[in-house]
XYZ file of C-alpha atoms in Angstrom:
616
model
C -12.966 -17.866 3.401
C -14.041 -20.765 6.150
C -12.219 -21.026 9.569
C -12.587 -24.159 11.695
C -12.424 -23.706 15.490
C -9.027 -23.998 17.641
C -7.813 -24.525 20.588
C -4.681 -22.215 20.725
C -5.351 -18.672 20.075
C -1.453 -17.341 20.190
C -0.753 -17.069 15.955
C 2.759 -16.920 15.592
C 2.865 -15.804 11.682
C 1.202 -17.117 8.651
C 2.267 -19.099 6.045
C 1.308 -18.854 2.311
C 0.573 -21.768 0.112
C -0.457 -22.377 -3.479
C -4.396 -21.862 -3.844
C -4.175 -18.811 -2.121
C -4.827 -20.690 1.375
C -3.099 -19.870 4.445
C -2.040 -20.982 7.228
C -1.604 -19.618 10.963
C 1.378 -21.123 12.426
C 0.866 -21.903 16.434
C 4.073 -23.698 17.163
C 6.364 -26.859 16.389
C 4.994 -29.475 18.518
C 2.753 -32.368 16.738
C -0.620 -31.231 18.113
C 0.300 -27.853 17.258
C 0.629 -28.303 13.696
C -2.341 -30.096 13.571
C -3.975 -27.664 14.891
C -2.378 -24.814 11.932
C -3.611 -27.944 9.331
C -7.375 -27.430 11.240
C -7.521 -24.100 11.657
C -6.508 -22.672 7.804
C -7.629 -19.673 5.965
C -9.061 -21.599 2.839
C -9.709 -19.696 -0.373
C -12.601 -21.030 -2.321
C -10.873 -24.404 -3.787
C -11.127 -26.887 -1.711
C -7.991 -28.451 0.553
C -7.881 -31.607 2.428
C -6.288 -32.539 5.899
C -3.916 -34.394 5.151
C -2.522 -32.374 2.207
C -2.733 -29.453 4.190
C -0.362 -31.523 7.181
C 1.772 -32.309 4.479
C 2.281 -29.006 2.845
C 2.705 -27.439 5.866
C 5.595 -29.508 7.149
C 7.566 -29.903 3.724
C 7.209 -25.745 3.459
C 9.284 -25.845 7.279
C 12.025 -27.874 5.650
C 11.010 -31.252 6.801
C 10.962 -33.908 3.995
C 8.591 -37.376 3.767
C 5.317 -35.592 5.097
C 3.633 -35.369 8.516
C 4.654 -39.485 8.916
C 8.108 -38.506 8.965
C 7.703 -35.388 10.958
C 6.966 -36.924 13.918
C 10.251 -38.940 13.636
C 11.885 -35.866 12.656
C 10.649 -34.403 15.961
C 11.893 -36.300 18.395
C 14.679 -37.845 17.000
C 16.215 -34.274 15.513
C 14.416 -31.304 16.809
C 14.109 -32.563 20.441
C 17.471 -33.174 20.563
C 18.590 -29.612 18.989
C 16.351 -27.868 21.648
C 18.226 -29.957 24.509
C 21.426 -29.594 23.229
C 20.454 -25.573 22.313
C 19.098 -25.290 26.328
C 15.870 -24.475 24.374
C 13.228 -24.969 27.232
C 10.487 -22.677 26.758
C 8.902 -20.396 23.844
C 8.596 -17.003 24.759
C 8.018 -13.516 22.114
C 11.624 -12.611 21.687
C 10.880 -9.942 19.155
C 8.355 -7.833 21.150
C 9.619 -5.417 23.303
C 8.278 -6.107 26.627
C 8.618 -3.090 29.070
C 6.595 0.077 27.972
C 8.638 3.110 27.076
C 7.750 6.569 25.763
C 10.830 5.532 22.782
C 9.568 5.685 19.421
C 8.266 2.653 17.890
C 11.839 0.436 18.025
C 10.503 -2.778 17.285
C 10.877 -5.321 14.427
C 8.326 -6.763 12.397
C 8.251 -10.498 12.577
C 8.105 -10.962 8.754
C 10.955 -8.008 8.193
C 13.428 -10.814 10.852
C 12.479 -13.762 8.193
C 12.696 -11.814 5.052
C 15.943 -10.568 6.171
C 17.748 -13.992 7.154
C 16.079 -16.225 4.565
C 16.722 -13.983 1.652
C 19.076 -10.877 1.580
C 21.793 -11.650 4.073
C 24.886 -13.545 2.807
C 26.248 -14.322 6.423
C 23.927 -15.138 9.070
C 24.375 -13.351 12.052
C 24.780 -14.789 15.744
C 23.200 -12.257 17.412
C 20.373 -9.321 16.657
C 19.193 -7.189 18.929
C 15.060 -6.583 18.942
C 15.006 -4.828 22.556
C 12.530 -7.577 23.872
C 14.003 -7.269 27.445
C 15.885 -4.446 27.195
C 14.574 -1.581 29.843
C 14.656 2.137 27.596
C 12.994 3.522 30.545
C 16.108 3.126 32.535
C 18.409 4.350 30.149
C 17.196 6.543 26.844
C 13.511 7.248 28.410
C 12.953 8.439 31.647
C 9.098 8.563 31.139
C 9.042 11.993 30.943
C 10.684 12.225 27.077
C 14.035 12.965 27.187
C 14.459 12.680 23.763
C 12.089 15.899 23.152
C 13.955 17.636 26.014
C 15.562 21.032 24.394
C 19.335 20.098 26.278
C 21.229 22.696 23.891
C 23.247 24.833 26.163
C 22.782 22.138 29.120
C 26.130 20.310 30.375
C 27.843 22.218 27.375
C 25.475 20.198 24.884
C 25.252 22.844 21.526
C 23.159 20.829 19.221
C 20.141 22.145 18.389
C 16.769 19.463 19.048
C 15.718 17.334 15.539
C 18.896 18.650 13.715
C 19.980 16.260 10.965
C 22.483 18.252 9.767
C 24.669 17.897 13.531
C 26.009 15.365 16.070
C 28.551 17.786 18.291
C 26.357 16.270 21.605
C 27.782 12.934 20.083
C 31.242 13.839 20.332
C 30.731 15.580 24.037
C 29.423 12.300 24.978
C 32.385 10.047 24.076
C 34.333 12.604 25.790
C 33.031 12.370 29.063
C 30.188 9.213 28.687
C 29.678 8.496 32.407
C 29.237 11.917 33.707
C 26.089 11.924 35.921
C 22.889 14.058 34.683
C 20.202 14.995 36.625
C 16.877 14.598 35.269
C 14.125 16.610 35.612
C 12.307 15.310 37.890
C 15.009 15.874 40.260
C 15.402 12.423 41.809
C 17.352 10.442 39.505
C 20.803 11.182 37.199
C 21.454 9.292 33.709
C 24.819 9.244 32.056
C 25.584 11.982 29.192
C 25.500 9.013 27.040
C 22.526 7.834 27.919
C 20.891 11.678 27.609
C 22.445 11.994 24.227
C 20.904 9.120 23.113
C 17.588 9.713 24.540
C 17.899 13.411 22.660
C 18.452 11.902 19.421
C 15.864 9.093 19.226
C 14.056 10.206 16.315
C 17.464 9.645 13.977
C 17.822 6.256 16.049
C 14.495 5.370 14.733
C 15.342 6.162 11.092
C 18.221 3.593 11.391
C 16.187 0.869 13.762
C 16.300 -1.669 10.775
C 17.840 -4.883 9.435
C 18.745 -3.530 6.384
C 22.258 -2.706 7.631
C 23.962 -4.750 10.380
C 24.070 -1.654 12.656
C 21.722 -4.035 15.253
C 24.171 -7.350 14.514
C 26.637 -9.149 15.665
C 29.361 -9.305 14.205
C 29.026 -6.682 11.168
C 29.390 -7.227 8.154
C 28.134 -4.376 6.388
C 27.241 -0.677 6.183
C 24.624 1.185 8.837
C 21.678 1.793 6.335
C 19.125 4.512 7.257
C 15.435 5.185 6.459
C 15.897 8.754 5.179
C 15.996 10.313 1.940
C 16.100 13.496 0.238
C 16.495 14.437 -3.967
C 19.546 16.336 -3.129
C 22.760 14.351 -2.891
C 25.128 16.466 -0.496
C 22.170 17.053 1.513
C 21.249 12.904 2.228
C 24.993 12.158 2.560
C 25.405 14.734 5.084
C 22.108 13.571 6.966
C 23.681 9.766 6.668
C 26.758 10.848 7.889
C 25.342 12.377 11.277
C 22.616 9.730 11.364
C 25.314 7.297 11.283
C 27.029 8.694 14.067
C 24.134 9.126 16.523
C 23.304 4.955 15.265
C 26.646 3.837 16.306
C 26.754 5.528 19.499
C 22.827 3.846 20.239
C 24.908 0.151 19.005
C 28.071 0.762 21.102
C 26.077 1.608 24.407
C 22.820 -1.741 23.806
C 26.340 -3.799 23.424
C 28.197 -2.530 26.365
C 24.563 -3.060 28.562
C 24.194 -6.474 27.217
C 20.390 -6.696 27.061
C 17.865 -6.944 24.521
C 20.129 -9.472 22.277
C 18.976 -12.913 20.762
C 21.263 -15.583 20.054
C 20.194 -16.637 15.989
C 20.385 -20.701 15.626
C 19.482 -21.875 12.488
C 18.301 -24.899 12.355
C 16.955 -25.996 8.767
C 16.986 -24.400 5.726
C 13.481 -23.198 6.244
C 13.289 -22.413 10.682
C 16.127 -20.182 12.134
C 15.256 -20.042 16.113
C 15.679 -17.408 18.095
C 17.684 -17.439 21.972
C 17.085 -15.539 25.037
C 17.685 -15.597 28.438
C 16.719 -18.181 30.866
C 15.835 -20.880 28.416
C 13.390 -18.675 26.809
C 13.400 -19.591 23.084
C 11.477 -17.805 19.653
C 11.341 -19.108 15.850
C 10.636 -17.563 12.272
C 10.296 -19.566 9.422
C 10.448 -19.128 5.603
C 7.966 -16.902 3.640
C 6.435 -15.387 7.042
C 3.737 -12.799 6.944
C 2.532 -10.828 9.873
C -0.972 -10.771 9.053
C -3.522 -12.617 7.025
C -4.394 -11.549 3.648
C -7.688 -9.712 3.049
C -9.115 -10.646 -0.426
C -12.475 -9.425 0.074
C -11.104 -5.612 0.212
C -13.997 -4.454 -1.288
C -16.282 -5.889 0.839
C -19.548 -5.488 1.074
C -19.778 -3.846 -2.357
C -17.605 -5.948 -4.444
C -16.773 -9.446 -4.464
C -13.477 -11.067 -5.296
C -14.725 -11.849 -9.005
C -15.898 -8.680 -9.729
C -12.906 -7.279 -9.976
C -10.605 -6.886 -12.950
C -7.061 -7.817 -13.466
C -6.077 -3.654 -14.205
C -6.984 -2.772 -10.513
C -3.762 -3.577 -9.196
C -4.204 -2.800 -5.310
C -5.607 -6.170 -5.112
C -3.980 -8.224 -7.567
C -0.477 -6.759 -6.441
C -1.071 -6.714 -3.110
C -1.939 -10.273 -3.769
C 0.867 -11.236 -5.734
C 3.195 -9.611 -3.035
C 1.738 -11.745 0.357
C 1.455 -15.334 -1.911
C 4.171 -15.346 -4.606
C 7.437 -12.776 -3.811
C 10.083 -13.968 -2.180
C 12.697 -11.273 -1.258
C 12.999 -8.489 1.953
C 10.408 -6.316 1.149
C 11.492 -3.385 3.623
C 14.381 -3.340 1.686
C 12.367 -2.950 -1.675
C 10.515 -0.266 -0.073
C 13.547 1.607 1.273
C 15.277 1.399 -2.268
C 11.802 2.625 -4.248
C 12.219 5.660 -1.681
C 14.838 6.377 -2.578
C 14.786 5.788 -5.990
C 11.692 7.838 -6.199
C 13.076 10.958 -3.822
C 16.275 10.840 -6.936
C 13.783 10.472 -10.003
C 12.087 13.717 -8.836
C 14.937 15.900 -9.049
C 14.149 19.396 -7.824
C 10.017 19.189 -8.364
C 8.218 19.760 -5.238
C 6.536 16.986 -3.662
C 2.564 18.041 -4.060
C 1.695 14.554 -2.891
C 3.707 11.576 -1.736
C 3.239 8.261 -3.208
C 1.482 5.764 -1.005
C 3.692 2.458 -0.090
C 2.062 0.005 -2.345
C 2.152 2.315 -5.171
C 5.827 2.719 -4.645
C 6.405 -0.596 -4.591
C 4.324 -1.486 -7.726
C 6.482 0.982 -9.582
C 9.566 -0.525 -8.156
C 9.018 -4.635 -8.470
C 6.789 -3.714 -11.897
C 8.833 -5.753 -14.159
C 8.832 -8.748 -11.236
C 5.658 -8.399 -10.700
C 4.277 -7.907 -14.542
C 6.295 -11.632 -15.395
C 2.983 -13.271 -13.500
C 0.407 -12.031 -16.310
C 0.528 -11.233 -19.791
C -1.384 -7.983 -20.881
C -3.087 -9.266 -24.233
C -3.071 -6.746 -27.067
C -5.826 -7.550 -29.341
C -6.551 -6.462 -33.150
C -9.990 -6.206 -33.390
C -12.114 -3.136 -32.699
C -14.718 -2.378 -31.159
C -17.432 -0.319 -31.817
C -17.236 2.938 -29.875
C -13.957 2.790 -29.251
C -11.468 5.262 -31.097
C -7.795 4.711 -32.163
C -5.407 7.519 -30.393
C -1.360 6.737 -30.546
C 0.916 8.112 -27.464
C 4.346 9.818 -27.481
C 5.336 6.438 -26.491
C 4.315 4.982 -29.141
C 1.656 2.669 -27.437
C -1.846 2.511 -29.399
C -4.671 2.607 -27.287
C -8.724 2.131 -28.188
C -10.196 4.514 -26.291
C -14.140 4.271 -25.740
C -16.513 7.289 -25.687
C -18.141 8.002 -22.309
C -20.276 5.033 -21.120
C -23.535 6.236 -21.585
C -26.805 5.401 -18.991
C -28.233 2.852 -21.398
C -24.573 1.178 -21.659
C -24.386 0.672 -17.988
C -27.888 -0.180 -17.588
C -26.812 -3.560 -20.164
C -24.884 -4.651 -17.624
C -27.603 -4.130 -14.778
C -29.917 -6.099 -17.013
C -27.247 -9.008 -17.031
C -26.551 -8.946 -13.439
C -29.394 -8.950 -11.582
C -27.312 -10.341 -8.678
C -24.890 -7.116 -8.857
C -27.970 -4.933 -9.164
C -29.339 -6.950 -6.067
C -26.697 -6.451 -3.479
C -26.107 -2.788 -4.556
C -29.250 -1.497 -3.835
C -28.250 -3.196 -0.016
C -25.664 -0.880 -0.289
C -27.608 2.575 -1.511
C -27.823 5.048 1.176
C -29.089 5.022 3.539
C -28.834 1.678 4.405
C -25.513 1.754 3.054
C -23.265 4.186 2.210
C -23.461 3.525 -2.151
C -25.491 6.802 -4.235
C -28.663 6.134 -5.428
C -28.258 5.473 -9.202
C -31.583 5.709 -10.674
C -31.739 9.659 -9.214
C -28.354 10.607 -10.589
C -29.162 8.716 -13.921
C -32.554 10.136 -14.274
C -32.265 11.911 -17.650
C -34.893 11.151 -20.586
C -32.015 10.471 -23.211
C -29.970 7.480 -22.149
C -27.078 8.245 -24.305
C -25.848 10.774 -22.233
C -22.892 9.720 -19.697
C -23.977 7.538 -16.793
C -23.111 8.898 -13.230
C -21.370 5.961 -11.272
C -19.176 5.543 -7.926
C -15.884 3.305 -8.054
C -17.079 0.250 -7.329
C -19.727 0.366 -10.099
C -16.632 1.174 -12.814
C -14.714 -1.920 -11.479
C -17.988 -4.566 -11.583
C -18.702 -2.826 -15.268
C -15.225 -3.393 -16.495
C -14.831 -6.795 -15.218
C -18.588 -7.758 -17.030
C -17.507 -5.795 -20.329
C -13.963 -8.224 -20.354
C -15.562 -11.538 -19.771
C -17.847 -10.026 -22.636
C -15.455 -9.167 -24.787
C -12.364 -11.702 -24.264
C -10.141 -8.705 -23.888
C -8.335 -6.514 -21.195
C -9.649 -3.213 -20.859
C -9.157 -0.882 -18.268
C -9.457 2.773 -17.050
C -7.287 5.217 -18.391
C -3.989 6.725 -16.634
C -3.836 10.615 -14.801
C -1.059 10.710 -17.601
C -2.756 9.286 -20.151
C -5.424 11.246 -19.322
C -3.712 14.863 -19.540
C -1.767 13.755 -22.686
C -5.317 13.665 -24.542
C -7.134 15.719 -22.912
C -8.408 18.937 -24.789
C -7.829 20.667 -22.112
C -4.164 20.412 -21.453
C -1.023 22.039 -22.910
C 1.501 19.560 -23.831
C 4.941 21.334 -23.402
C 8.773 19.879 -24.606
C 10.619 20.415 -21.198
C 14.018 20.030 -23.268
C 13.442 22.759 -26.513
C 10.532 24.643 -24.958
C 8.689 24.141 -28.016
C 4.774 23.755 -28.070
C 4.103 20.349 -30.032
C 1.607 21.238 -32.459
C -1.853 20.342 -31.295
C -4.810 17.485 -31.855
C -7.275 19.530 -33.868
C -10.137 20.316 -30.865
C -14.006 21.079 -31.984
C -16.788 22.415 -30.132
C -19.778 20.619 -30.070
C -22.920 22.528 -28.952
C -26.284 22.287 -29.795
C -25.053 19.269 -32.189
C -23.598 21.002 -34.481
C -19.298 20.705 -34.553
C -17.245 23.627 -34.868
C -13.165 23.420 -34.984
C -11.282 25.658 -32.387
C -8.137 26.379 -31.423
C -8.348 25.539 -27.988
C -10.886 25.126 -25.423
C -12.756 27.774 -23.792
C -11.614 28.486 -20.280
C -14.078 31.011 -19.360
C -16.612 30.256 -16.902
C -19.539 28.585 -17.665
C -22.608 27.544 -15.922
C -23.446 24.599 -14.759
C -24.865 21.857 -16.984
C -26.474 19.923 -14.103
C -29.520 20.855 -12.385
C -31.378 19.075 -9.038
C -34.975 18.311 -9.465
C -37.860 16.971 -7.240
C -38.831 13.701 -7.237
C -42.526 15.662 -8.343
C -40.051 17.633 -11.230
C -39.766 20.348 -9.903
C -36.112 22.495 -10.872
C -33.896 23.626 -7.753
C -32.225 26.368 -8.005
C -28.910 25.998 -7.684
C -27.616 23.451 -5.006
C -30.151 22.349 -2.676
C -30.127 22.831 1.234
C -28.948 20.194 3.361
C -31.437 17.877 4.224
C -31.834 14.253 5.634
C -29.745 12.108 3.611
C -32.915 10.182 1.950
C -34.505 13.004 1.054
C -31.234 13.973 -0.491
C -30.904 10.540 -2.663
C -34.434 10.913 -3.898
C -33.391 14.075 -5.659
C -32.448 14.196 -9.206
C -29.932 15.128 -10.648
C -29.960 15.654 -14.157
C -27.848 17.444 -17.104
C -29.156 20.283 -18.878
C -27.138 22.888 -20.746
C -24.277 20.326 -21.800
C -21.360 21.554 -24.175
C -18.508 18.745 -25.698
C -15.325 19.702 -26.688
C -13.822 17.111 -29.423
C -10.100 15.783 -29.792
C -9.048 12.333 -31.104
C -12.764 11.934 -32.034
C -13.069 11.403 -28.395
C -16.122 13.814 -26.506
C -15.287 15.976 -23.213
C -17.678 17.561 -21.575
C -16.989 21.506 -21.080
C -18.027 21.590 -17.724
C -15.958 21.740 -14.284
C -19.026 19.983 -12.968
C -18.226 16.453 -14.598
C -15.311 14.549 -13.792
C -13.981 10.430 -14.704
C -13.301 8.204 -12.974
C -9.178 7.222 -13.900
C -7.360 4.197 -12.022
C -5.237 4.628 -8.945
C -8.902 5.063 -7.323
C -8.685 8.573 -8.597
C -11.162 11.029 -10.677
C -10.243 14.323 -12.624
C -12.600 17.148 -13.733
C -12.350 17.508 -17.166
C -12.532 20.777 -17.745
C -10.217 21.588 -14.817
C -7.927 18.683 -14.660
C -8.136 19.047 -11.015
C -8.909 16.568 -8.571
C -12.474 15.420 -6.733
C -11.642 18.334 -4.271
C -10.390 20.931 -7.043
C -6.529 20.846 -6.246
C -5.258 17.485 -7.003
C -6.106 14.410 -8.913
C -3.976 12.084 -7.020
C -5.864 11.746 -3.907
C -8.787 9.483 -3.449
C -11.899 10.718 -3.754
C -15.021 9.467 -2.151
C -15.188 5.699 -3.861
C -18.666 5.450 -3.098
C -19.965 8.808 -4.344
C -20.748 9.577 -7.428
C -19.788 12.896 -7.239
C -23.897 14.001 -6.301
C -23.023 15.811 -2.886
C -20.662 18.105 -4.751
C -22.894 18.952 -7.181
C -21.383 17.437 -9.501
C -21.608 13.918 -11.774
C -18.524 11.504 -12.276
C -18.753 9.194 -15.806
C -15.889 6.939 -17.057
C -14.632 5.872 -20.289
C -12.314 3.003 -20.684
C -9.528 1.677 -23.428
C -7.333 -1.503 -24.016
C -3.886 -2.156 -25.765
C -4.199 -2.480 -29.950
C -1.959 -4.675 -31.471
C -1.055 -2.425 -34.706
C 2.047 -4.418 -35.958
């Protein structure tokens, strides 16, 4: 990415374009949008000036390129300013007076995504606070709204209770009766100290999703809460709602805080204050510009394959969707809170992988997933319970992963950069030491991905890391269980493999067993046990090498019997095999160290990887 110099430094948004470029948007005027044209984000193909200009100006809804712009200027947009009493920009969406309130601001890109593409009526007026004074009224700097007020003024309701709204009712009773604060000097209306009290449910509503901060309203008050039991979200909604609408009925009867919404083209909606002061959001806005070196500095954009989908997606979402994507994230809450049923929540899905699972079949139009026939050596055949076929490699051994060292010399080059201590990266030649090379290689993350991404372009083919459910449904190690009958489906035949030779078993043995890894001196010499802690060099020079190691077999597919191995799966996860427990012994879902291989626990983390099979 290249950035020439500019004048300007206030960014207003960013705009998208094909390419993958971007560009910061400083303002309307001529010189302005020369300087956006100057000053863009390019991605690696190269963009001229003057298509740049162009593209910029037709993506703002003005037609006949930057020529005609400047005639669309001042003979149309001049004029609508003038007529408008437009006369100076000014941040209309960013609250301007500090306040101890919870976060009640808008996101610039949640105001576009919201006119330009979910709301059938446009509104004339929104509120965003930008001038509105909370301090005066909910917040009186010393945090009324986590001031315990049941049994004050007649008040009942106990603090953060979502299940009641009496103070709500009190307050319409009697809304101007003076309360004095606690500091003793000042008084705020019961209204006012109601509100203040229930600021965390105001939060939960502060949204565009509903039209409870419009003018007029058109629709339902829609709040950012959720729960897998029915009677117990409606009844949260229905006090929610009432706390929300006594919030809207007091910012309208104060007056402050509102923006007149003037649309202008199909593609610029502008935004009025007081005094003149004037904002604008525009089509396709994003907040921020888009990172595509995420992996920097161990991975570059190309090493990456299309399966690890917290770039590509992430991608796909800031250049190519077009829709409100708060309200895609409120309804994959939600969605996902119902799918659950009664299961406990052991660990909450992260936004982008709620999202992925909601816009999936959006987002999965943009690339075809190629199913191949052919098979390749090493790889085994294993059908699902959803009748998907997968090939399914055998652990990628040391002298498999050191084929693709030997054919990227540059990869091999910047890593060792990276290996602690100079970086952060395990040393792989001490965790790989063993004599026999066809034993499973040791790697972090970031090695997997560059491997993967080599072995495609190899190949012609797709292949990726296996699923956490995948995983468990052919894993030796797991019980497979019919929720609905409560009947066992009868079982893979499993063999243990020690020593070389293959025995069958019924299932796996789940006593304990010792540890088939051992630390050694960079002279040779064994460590007992796990070594002391030491100076982190000292610690990367040690080896680490397997000893003892047992296999259990299933699908003609080798695990190793150990609860001192684990694989890397996607979702930037690993699982122990023997275990099926996480990096820390608990959970697989949460990240492990990405650039560990596991050496610091004691422990080495391999990775085996599949693709689709066309069978038909």
């Amino acid at each position: 990415m290249s950035k020439n110099s500019f004048t300007q430094s206030t960014i207003l948004g960013y705009l998208p374009l094909k390419k993958f470029h971007i560009l910061p948007i400083y303002g309307l005027e001529p010189d302005l949008i020369k300087q956006s044209a100057k000053s863009t984000f390019r991605d690696r193909e190269k963009i001229s000036y003057c298509t740049l200009l162009n593209a910029l100006v037709s993506r703002l809804g003005f037609k006949g390129g930057f020529s005609n712009f400047i005639n669309e200027y001042k003979q149309v947009l001049k004029p609508f300013l003038y007529e408008n009493e437009l006369k100076q920009y000014a941040n209309l969406i960013q609250p301007r007076y500090p306040s101890n309130c919870l976060n009640l601001k808008h996101k610039r890109q949640d105001l576009s995504e919201s006119l330009f593409f979910d709301r059938v009526h446009t509104p004339k007026k929104i509120f965003t606070g930008y001038n509105f004074h909370y301090d005066k009224y909910f917040d009186d700097g010393i945090g009324n709204y986590n001031f315990n007020i049941k049994g004050k003024f007649g008040l009942q309701q106990e603090p953060w209770d979502d299940c009641c709204s009496s103070n709500v009712d009190l307050a319409l009773q009697n809304p101007t009766r003076q309360i004095p604060l606690r500091n003793g000097n000042e008084t705020r209306s019961l209204i006012d100290i109601v509100i203040g009290a229930d600021f965390p449910f105001i939060h939960s509503g502060f949204n565009l999703l509903g039209d409870q901060l419009v003018q007029p309203k058109n629709k339902a008050s829609i709040f950012r809460i959720y729960d897998n039991d029915k009677k117990s979200l409606n009844e949260a909604r229905f006090h929610c709602n009432k706390k929300m609408s006594l919030f809207s009925q007091r910012i309208e009867e104060i007056n402050k805080g509102w923006v007149d919404v003037l649309p202008f083209n199909e593609n610029i909606i502008f935004l009025k204050g007081e005094n003149g002061e004037y904002d604008f959001i525009f089509k396709n806005q994003r907040d921020e510009e888009f990172d595509h070196q995420i992996y920097a500095p161990y991975l570059k954009r190309a090493d990456i394959p299309k399966f690890e989908d917290e770039y590509h997606f992430n991608r796909w979402l800031y250049f190519d969707f077009k829709g409100f994507k708060q309200k895609e994230l409120h309804e994959a809450e939600a969605k996902y809170n119902f799918s659950r049923g009664k299961a406990p929540i052991t660990s909450y899905p992260s936004e982008f992988e709620l999202l992925k699972m909601h816009l999936s079949d959006d987002y999965k139009k943009t690339f075809k997933i190629s199913k191949i026939s052919k098979r390749l050596s090493g790889f085994y055949n294993v059908k699902f319970k959803n009748n998907q076929t997968l090939m399914i490699s055998s652990l990628i051994s040391i002298s498999d992963f050191q084929d693709f060292l030997d054919a990227n010399s540059s990869y091999q080059k910047d890593r060792i950069a990276q290996t602690s201590p100079k970086g952060d990266l395990d040393n792989l030649s001490s965790v790989n030491a063993d004599e026999d090379t066809s034993l499973p290689v040791s790697v972090t993350w970031y090695d997997v991905l560059a491997y993967i991404n080599w072995f495609n372009r190899e190949h012609q083919i797709e292949a990726r890391l296996l699923s956490l459910e995948e995983y468990n449904e052919i894993s030796p190690f797991s019980q497979i269980i019919n929720e609905n009958s409560g009947l066992k489906f009868l079982p893979q035949q499993i063999y243990m493999i020690k020593n070389g030779v293959r025995t069958p078993i019924g299932k796996p043995n789940q006593e304990f067993e010792s540890n088939c890894l051992s630390f050694y001196q960079e002279n040779g010499v064994k460590i007992s046990g796990h070594p002391p802690y030491m100076a982190e060099e000292n610690f990367q020079n040690l080896k680490l090498k397997f000893t003892d190691i047992n296999y259990v077999e299933k699908h003609d597919l080798q695990y190793i019997d150990s609860r001192f191995f684990s694989e890397w799966l996607d979702r930037q996860t690993s699982i122990i095999s023997k275990t099926l427990t996480g990096f820390y012994n608990y959970t697989s879902v949460l990240k492990p160290s990405l650039t560990s291989t596991g050496k610091y626990k004691g422990r080495k983390t391999g990775f085996r990887i599949c693709y689709e099979l066309n069978d038909e």
